[in-house]
XYZ file of C-alpha atoms in Angstrom:
436
model
C 139.595 61.104 89.088
C 139.340 64.878 89.002
C 140.119 67.075 86.048
C 143.420 68.318 87.493
C 144.706 64.881 88.025
C 143.503 63.888 84.586
C 145.569 66.703 83.185
C 148.739 65.059 84.388
C 148.140 61.708 82.828
C 150.635 60.508 80.270
C 149.178 60.766 76.737
C 149.216 56.951 76.207
C 147.079 56.482 79.335
C 144.132 58.258 77.797
C 141.986 55.605 76.178
C 138.840 57.737 75.602
C 137.385 58.205 72.224
C 134.539 60.262 70.709
C 131.666 58.493 68.878
C 129.966 60.837 66.469
C 126.993 60.084 64.275
C 127.014 62.530 61.324
C 124.274 64.088 59.349
C 122.743 66.331 61.993
C 122.458 70.066 61.183
C 123.942 72.204 63.923
C 122.028 75.325 64.879
C 121.762 77.509 67.980
C 123.451 79.954 70.330
C 126.613 79.185 72.233
C 129.262 80.979 74.338
C 132.994 80.739 73.589
C 135.714 80.001 76.141
C 138.535 82.334 76.946
C 141.465 82.223 74.519
C 143.805 79.318 75.132
C 146.742 80.905 73.344
C 146.346 84.285 75.010
C 145.829 82.718 78.525
C 149.062 80.661 78.199
C 151.038 83.805 77.685
C 149.245 85.646 80.480
C 150.065 82.749 82.836
C 153.755 83.332 82.113
C 153.460 87.108 82.507
C 151.661 86.640 85.857
C 155.020 85.662 87.425
C 156.109 89.256 87.124
C 153.384 90.638 89.425
C 154.293 91.700 92.925
C 150.709 91.734 94.155
C 147.874 89.240 93.684
C 146.583 88.854 90.194
C 143.370 87.219 88.955
C 142.787 86.260 85.285
C 139.073 85.982 84.625
C 137.501 84.069 81.760
C 140.349 81.644 81.497
C 139.677 78.437 79.522
C 139.030 75.270 81.607
C 141.491 73.186 79.628
C 144.299 70.760 80.484
C 146.998 73.229 79.438
C 145.707 75.608 82.209
C 146.191 72.980 84.875
C 149.696 72.219 83.547
C 150.597 75.936 83.738
C 149.106 76.224 87.258
C 151.214 73.300 88.407
C 154.410 74.789 86.855
C 153.777 78.081 88.499
C 153.153 76.514 91.865
C 156.155 74.273 91.760
C 158.486 77.091 90.750
C 157.246 79.458 93.455
C 154.162 81.393 92.219
C 151.083 80.099 93.949
C 148.360 79.472 91.365
C 144.910 77.957 91.694
C 141.941 77.531 89.352
C 138.419 78.226 90.434
C 136.017 77.694 87.504
C 137.130 80.190 84.842
C 139.344 82.254 87.254
C 143.051 81.728 87.440
C 144.185 83.149 90.795
C 147.839 83.959 91.444
C 149.715 84.968 94.610
C 153.259 86.361 94.253
C 156.132 84.110 95.072
C 157.849 84.211 98.404
C 160.746 81.985 97.264
C 161.707 80.924 93.823
C 162.497 77.360 92.648
C 163.355 78.171 89.045
C 163.394 74.641 87.551
C 160.530 73.780 85.221
C 159.861 70.015 85.732
C 160.412 67.944 82.618
C 157.066 66.162 82.820
C 155.238 69.468 82.773
C 157.375 71.662 80.527
C 157.285 68.983 77.838
C 153.495 69.233 77.572
C 152.958 72.859 76.536
C 154.158 75.054 73.751
C 154.976 78.121 75.909
C 157.694 76.533 78.084
C 160.331 79.017 76.936
C 157.968 81.954 77.717
C 157.287 80.538 81.176
C 161.090 80.242 81.600
C 161.592 83.896 80.576
C 159.292 85.015 83.371
C 161.232 82.934 85.870
C 164.552 84.219 84.583
C 163.366 87.839 84.881
C 162.311 87.283 88.527
C 164.724 84.685 89.931
C 167.826 85.553 87.813
C 168.156 81.913 86.677
C 166.116 79.085 85.224
C 166.414 75.585 83.926
C 163.772 74.193 81.563
C 163.112 71.424 79.118
C 162.600 72.045 75.393
C 158.880 72.882 74.751
C 156.317 70.386 73.942
C 152.719 70.705 72.806
C 151.696 69.376 69.441
C 153.134 66.507 67.402
C 153.305 68.191 63.979
C 156.445 70.244 64.691
C 159.423 70.840 66.871
C 159.258 74.242 68.580
C 162.280 76.341 67.610
C 163.326 78.603 70.384
C 166.405 80.328 68.913
C 164.769 83.831 69.062
C 163.787 83.163 72.709
C 167.366 82.280 73.542
C 168.589 85.367 71.661
C 166.393 87.532 73.882
C 167.721 85.880 77.022
C 171.296 86.400 75.847
C 170.633 89.987 74.941
C 169.292 90.537 78.441
C 172.632 89.466 79.804
C 172.010 85.782 80.508
C 174.681 83.107 80.111
C 173.178 80.009 78.468
C 174.014 76.313 78.660
C 172.021 74.561 75.957
C 171.893 70.746 75.467
C 169.767 68.552 73.194
C 167.068 68.413 75.857
C 167.362 71.354 78.272
C 168.377 74.971 78.591
C 169.912 76.686 81.666
C 170.130 80.397 81.828
C 171.642 82.630 84.433
C 171.842 86.414 84.787
C 174.897 88.029 86.345
C 172.643 90.147 88.512
C 169.081 89.728 89.842
C 167.469 91.714 87.036
C 167.809 91.618 83.223
C 169.836 94.292 81.622
C 168.278 96.673 79.114
C 168.754 95.210 75.618
C 167.864 95.250 71.993
C 166.793 92.124 70.111
C 165.299 91.244 66.707
C 162.634 88.574 67.107
C 162.026 88.045 63.359
C 162.717 84.501 62.160
C 163.982 83.848 58.623
C 161.214 81.332 57.949
C 158.086 82.474 59.841
C 158.513 86.222 60.203
C 158.107 87.840 63.633
C 157.972 85.217 66.349
C 154.923 85.498 68.576
C 156.426 83.562 71.436
C 159.788 85.279 71.335
C 158.141 88.657 71.260
C 156.353 87.782 74.610
C 159.642 86.274 76.005
C 161.504 89.513 75.237
C 158.639 91.637 76.669
C 158.790 89.760 80.010
C 162.554 90.158 80.267
C 162.287 93.846 79.273
C 159.467 94.446 81.830
C 161.841 93.780 84.743
C 164.937 95.357 83.216
C 166.225 98.567 84.771
C 166.076 100.769 81.735
C 164.577 100.785 78.280
C 164.725 97.848 75.960
C 163.900 97.634 72.233
C 162.279 94.667 70.518
C 162.751 94.932 66.753
C 160.168 93.424 64.350
C 157.729 92.403 67.101
C 154.698 90.195 66.428
C 151.351 92.018 66.915
C 148.940 89.021 67.202
C 146.313 89.325 70.019
C 148.514 87.192 72.309
C 151.154 89.865 72.229
C 148.769 92.842 72.418
C 146.833 91.394 75.385
C 150.083 90.591 77.319
C 151.458 94.071 76.534
C 148.109 95.578 77.907
C 148.473 93.522 81.147
C 152.077 94.611 81.646
C 151.146 98.307 81.026
C 148.266 98.083 83.439
C 150.740 96.752 85.987
C 153.113 99.721 85.596
C 155.411 98.780 82.696
C 155.950 101.632 80.144
C 155.294 100.242 76.646
C 155.566 102.233 73.438
C 154.904 100.829 69.970
C 156.884 102.425 67.143
C 154.667 101.387 64.225
C 155.153 97.742 63.401
C 158.939 97.886 63.373
C 159.853 98.269 67.032
C 158.482 98.019 70.525
C 160.121 100.049 73.413
C 159.726 98.823 76.959
C 160.937 100.543 80.091
C 160.970 98.096 82.958
C 159.908 98.381 86.589
C 161.075 96.765 89.732
C 157.511 96.513 91.038
C 154.567 95.420 88.893
C 151.055 95.387 90.366
C 148.494 92.722 89.749
C 144.686 93.272 89.841
C 142.115 91.521 87.547
C 142.618 90.958 83.789
C 139.961 89.519 81.513
C 141.028 86.972 78.890
C 139.337 87.708 75.491
C 137.200 85.005 73.829
C 139.040 82.323 71.944
C 138.921 83.162 68.249
C 140.097 79.603 67.435
C 137.264 77.914 69.223
C 134.858 80.440 67.582
C 136.226 79.547 64.119
C 136.068 75.831 64.916
C 132.396 76.108 65.931
C 131.628 78.223 62.854
C 133.187 75.579 60.585
C 131.469 72.717 62.443
C 128.062 74.359 61.955
C 128.735 75.319 58.314
C 129.802 71.797 57.260
C 126.453 70.479 58.418
C 124.529 73.282 56.652
C 123.707 74.937 59.899
C 124.328 78.279 61.652
C 125.657 79.283 65.012
C 125.418 82.472 67.040
C 128.494 83.106 69.146
C 126.911 85.281 71.786
C 130.039 86.629 73.512
C 132.272 87.046 70.507
C 132.082 90.459 68.673
C 133.124 90.256 65.017
C 136.186 92.402 65.950
C 137.485 89.406 67.848
C 138.306 87.742 64.511
C 141.536 89.061 62.988
C 141.162 90.407 59.499
C 143.208 87.551 58.036
C 140.924 84.998 59.581
C 137.782 86.845 58.404
C 139.149 86.897 54.857
C 140.086 83.210 55.051
C 136.586 82.184 56.144
C 134.887 84.581 53.689
C 136.815 83.031 50.762
C 135.463 79.603 51.843
C 131.921 81.031 51.883
C 131.457 81.598 55.586
C 129.839 84.907 56.537
C 130.382 86.520 59.969
C 127.652 88.990 60.850
C 127.406 91.132 64.026
C 124.258 90.183 65.917
C 123.158 91.158 69.447
C 126.706 91.969 70.497
C 128.018 88.646 69.213
C 128.561 87.018 65.821
C 126.454 84.877 63.679
C 128.306 82.488 61.391
C 126.681 80.943 58.355
C 127.491 79.608 54.912
C 124.406 80.747 52.837
C 125.716 79.634 49.445
C 127.587 76.542 50.494
C 131.356 75.883 50.776
C 133.611 77.429 48.111
C 137.082 76.252 47.102
C 139.987 78.481 48.093
C 143.486 79.336 46.948
C 145.277 80.707 49.969
C 148.324 80.681 52.296
C 148.447 80.781 56.075
C 149.856 84.168 56.871
C 149.530 84.266 60.682
C 149.542 82.062 63.755
C 145.778 82.348 63.882
C 145.336 81.115 60.279
C 147.598 78.152 60.813
C 145.677 77.094 63.877
C 142.495 77.062 61.803
C 143.961 75.412 58.724
C 143.259 71.756 59.733
C 139.520 72.574 60.525
C 139.238 74.505 57.250
C 140.736 71.653 55.366
C 138.001 69.374 56.729
C 135.364 71.876 55.729
C 136.788 72.192 52.185
C 136.164 68.514 51.511
C 132.600 69.629 50.802
C 133.498 72.514 48.489
C 133.051 71.859 44.749
C 136.309 72.260 42.973
C 139.975 72.250 43.940
C 141.347 74.030 47.023
C 145.015 74.642 47.759
C 146.385 75.861 51.043
C 150.050 76.709 51.355
C 151.046 76.226 54.985
C 153.664 78.929 55.608
C 153.840 78.958 59.424
C 154.275 75.221 60.279
C 155.179 73.618 56.912
C 154.797 70.080 58.231
C 151.303 70.769 59.605
C 149.542 67.923 57.808
C 148.781 65.243 60.416
C 145.089 65.604 59.718
C 145.428 64.789 56.028
C 145.743 61.018 56.248
C 142.872 60.621 58.721
C 140.686 62.815 56.462
C 141.390 60.378 53.609
C 140.015 57.592 55.810
C 136.654 59.367 55.682
C 136.869 59.298 51.898
C 138.139 62.828 51.348
C 140.298 63.538 48.316
C 143.054 65.474 50.151
C 146.845 65.314 49.751
C 149.875 67.057 51.125
C 152.906 67.859 48.977
C 155.467 69.616 51.191
C 153.795 72.655 52.629
C 150.900 72.594 50.111
C 147.626 70.842 50.993
C 145.261 70.103 48.035
C 141.595 69.241 48.425
C 139.370 68.014 45.579
C 135.658 68.273 46.478
C 133.006 67.713 47.140
C 133.582 64.247 48.670
C 130.977 61.981 50.166
C 132.333 61.323 53.642
C 131.583 58.025 55.324
C 132.122 56.878 58.908
C 135.688 56.002 59.872
C 137.845 55.244 62.860
C 140.598 57.846 63.113
C 143.012 59.341 65.561
C 144.521 62.822 65.891
C 147.850 63.654 67.530
C 147.474 67.425 68.039
C 144.737 69.825 69.132
C 143.619 71.197 65.876
C 143.986 67.916 63.987
C 141.501 66.279 66.366
C 139.124 69.203 65.927
C 139.350 68.796 62.146
C 138.476 65.086 62.430
C 135.450 65.934 64.658
C 134.265 68.349 61.967
C 134.613 65.666 59.258
C 132.765 63.168 61.425
C 129.838 65.634 61.849
C 129.366 65.593 58.020
C 130.067 61.826 57.493
C 127.424 59.241 56.911
C 127.243 56.773 59.850
C 128.939 56.685 63.204
C 132.676 57.515 63.398
C 135.201 57.024 66.201
C 137.728 59.757 66.821
C 140.607 59.155 69.183
C 142.592 61.951 70.728
C 140.437 63.309 73.569
C 143.567 64.218 75.566
C 144.748 66.519 72.737
C 141.360 68.024 72.200
C 141.023 68.929 75.871
C 144.352 70.518 75.912
C 142.809 73.285 73.814
C 139.046 73.081 74.121
C 137.427 72.905 77.593
C 133.908 72.010 76.487
C 133.799 71.839 72.703
C 132.004 68.475 72.651
C 129.154 69.574 75.004
C 128.774 72.714 72.981
C 128.462 70.745 69.769
C 125.858 68.447 71.464
C 123.909 71.639 72.546
C 123.899 72.694 68.862
C 122.437 69.330 67.867
C 125.357 66.962 67.286
C 124.944 63.304 68.235
C 128.032 62.341 70.071
C 129.409 60.746 73.158
C 132.795 60.175 74.866
C 133.480 56.527 75.648
C 136.184 54.550 77.335
C 137.922 52.014 75.118
């Protein structure tokens, strides 16, 4: 069975597991894949291009195949060749995102915004992705309504229709009461504004790399984008956006995962294609507090933990930080003292806590606060993860555990990491994927 067919398997059909024998120090040089989260938003934005578009350096992950299938079924021809995602503009639109595909990714509403902007209508299921939270899309829907769409919302689906072919210029605030500026809703609003005939204003936009990279691609294609500090984003749309070639930046989340995996084993890793500037300041500070140093070396980054893990008192303040929180929690099981992490982005993101306890870790979750008492002697366990970063955290714990552990959740891991396991093996990990 090829990788693309494997990507469409139901989750329960994947019976693979990872066997990891801990205690091996990881050391060496490795390259990092293109950013999963950035690529998913660029796939949605690609629907706006009126000429061929190639995304280079895209991650070879299951979510990429799901997005290619969604684009192809809805009209935009997409194919994957290695790390290149090649798109031909639609000749005819079929603006219905299939349930079995839209329910697998977190960016379903963003994909739908691209379709709405081009076809004038769309029907899509509520987004899927990870098991730790329901994806709220109220700010996405607010942007669609602001652009003139009439919405029909049920408990499972959304249908949106514009009165004309193109969105109307609009103003929308994408700040959420709970999480601050919504990353996904910012991109949704950008895609609608990019095809509107006039100037739209997005208030309180998110400025994570996903947003900045998508904005750069739209601007390169002919969309006029002006940032007004951090408070507003002004976009003047175009009725013809050109394609070209766009490079996907390295995945800061895989880079952080590799750094934590090496550090928990007492090793070091050189990320040869990841400049230190790739790591957002909040992530650099988070890792530094835990004792991990990121040094610029030969155009890349060397990650090491020279004095050993340190306990932290911190809060996740961005989408990047929350996507590293589970892996950091696993690492902190080896820090002497008490660590507390307040999860502010996804307050129920604790699916990794119980499996970490199976390794012998002293870790608890009380509402949004995760507490770790360390250091703990980790011993081999049989565990399972139900979302991308939780499985990555369990892999990190298994690398430090005594004996041979079994980690289930290969499907979830491969949604976000194309070749994390081979990379860990290259660095010295003893592991194999087996069929159970």
